[in-house]
């Protein structure tokens, strides 16, 4: 039985300002869900978004309010027997709120996996990968600083795939910034860009042509998420891989995008998909449609990052790797031990549930409530 559900807000500083076309982040707010069960087992889940309401339609405050006011009381009253029943209950009575649902499902699956003594991925069919490549986002807003940061990451064995956030400056200025970094890092390093919806279709035609010519590997969400027809026209026209990110939501919408081949690659995010099993389904559908997969992040802390890693470990292939670097952007460690990042990869913990213990005393101390 579910004994208690608590939702905590933790606002943690980032290691440097993180500049996107939609906002500049100085902190990240983690919404943690802590479930205790009557047999003494505990489960943890997490939701994050980016820059309040700048990126998506659920804010941290709204996630907590809806958890405390609607979702937790419903689960405590109905006492679903497993995560699948819980998610069906929430689908029936709670419209939207994909991020909150993802956090709850993570906590429930963490608890179930601990009870069974298996890693969380086992409840999703089992892991096909024991380690996942992890990209780093260069977003300091300064070309020289980005190059120095990338060189440091390569030398430290941390990252050799870099994603650059663009879309704030003019197309030509952004392209100059990207190609200067590509040139400085050399041919063996993968450089990609994320436009976060900032370009019109005509700007995208100009920008993508120059980036393709300059050896950039992947162009993420160049146009508005709702403009799926433009994304498809661009994907059909260019040979460089185009990735849908903000456009990819839950399974229903991913099914339509996959069936119509609206992009070459999907960035899958557990929050955007509305949970772990949904994110697993989105990945399987994309794979069936011949669409490449990329393990996306909503800049989660350690809990959401581990949950995402368990999902992505079940994918048949991850042609473009992952960007599960969220905890490395934060100044505070909230787990009993840091996540195992080694040799440019995140290694999946083998212990039951998410696989790494939360530093409970610390998260309660840091939480605002
Ligand atoms: O992909 C996004 O749009 C959001 C996020 C992922 C990495 C990063 O730096 O920002
Ligand atoms: Mn993106």
PDB file of C-alpha atoms and ligand atoms in Angstrom, residues 55 163 165 194 196 220-221 243 245-246 267 269 323, ligand 2:
ATOM      1  CA  UNK A  55      10.088  25.999 -22.168  1.00  0.00           C
ATOM      2  CA  UNK A 163      25.455  20.346 -28.527  1.00  0.00           C
ATOM      3  CA  UNK A 165      22.397  26.206 -28.130  1.00  0.00           C
ATOM      4  CA  UNK A 194      19.710  22.959 -30.866  1.00  0.00           C
ATOM      5  CA  UNK A 196      14.884  25.465 -29.663  1.00  0.00           C
ATOM      6  CA  UNK A 220      17.569  19.915 -33.314  1.00  0.00           C
ATOM      7  CA  UNK A 221      14.106  21.521 -33.453  1.00  0.00           C
ATOM      8  CA  UNK A 243      15.759  16.016 -34.858  1.00  0.00           C
ATOM      9  CA  UNK A 245      12.478  17.647 -29.675  1.00  0.00           C
ATOM     10  CA  UNK A 246       9.754  19.982 -28.377  1.00  0.00           C
ATOM     11  CA  UNK A 267      14.716  13.318 -28.795  1.00  0.00           C
ATOM     12  CA  UNK A 269      12.252  12.842 -22.737  1.00  0.00           C
ATOM     13  CA  UNK A 323      22.484  14.103 -23.291  1.00  0.00           C
TER      14      UNK A 323
HETATM   15 MN1  LIG B   2      16.191  20.487 -27.460  1.00  0.00          MN
END
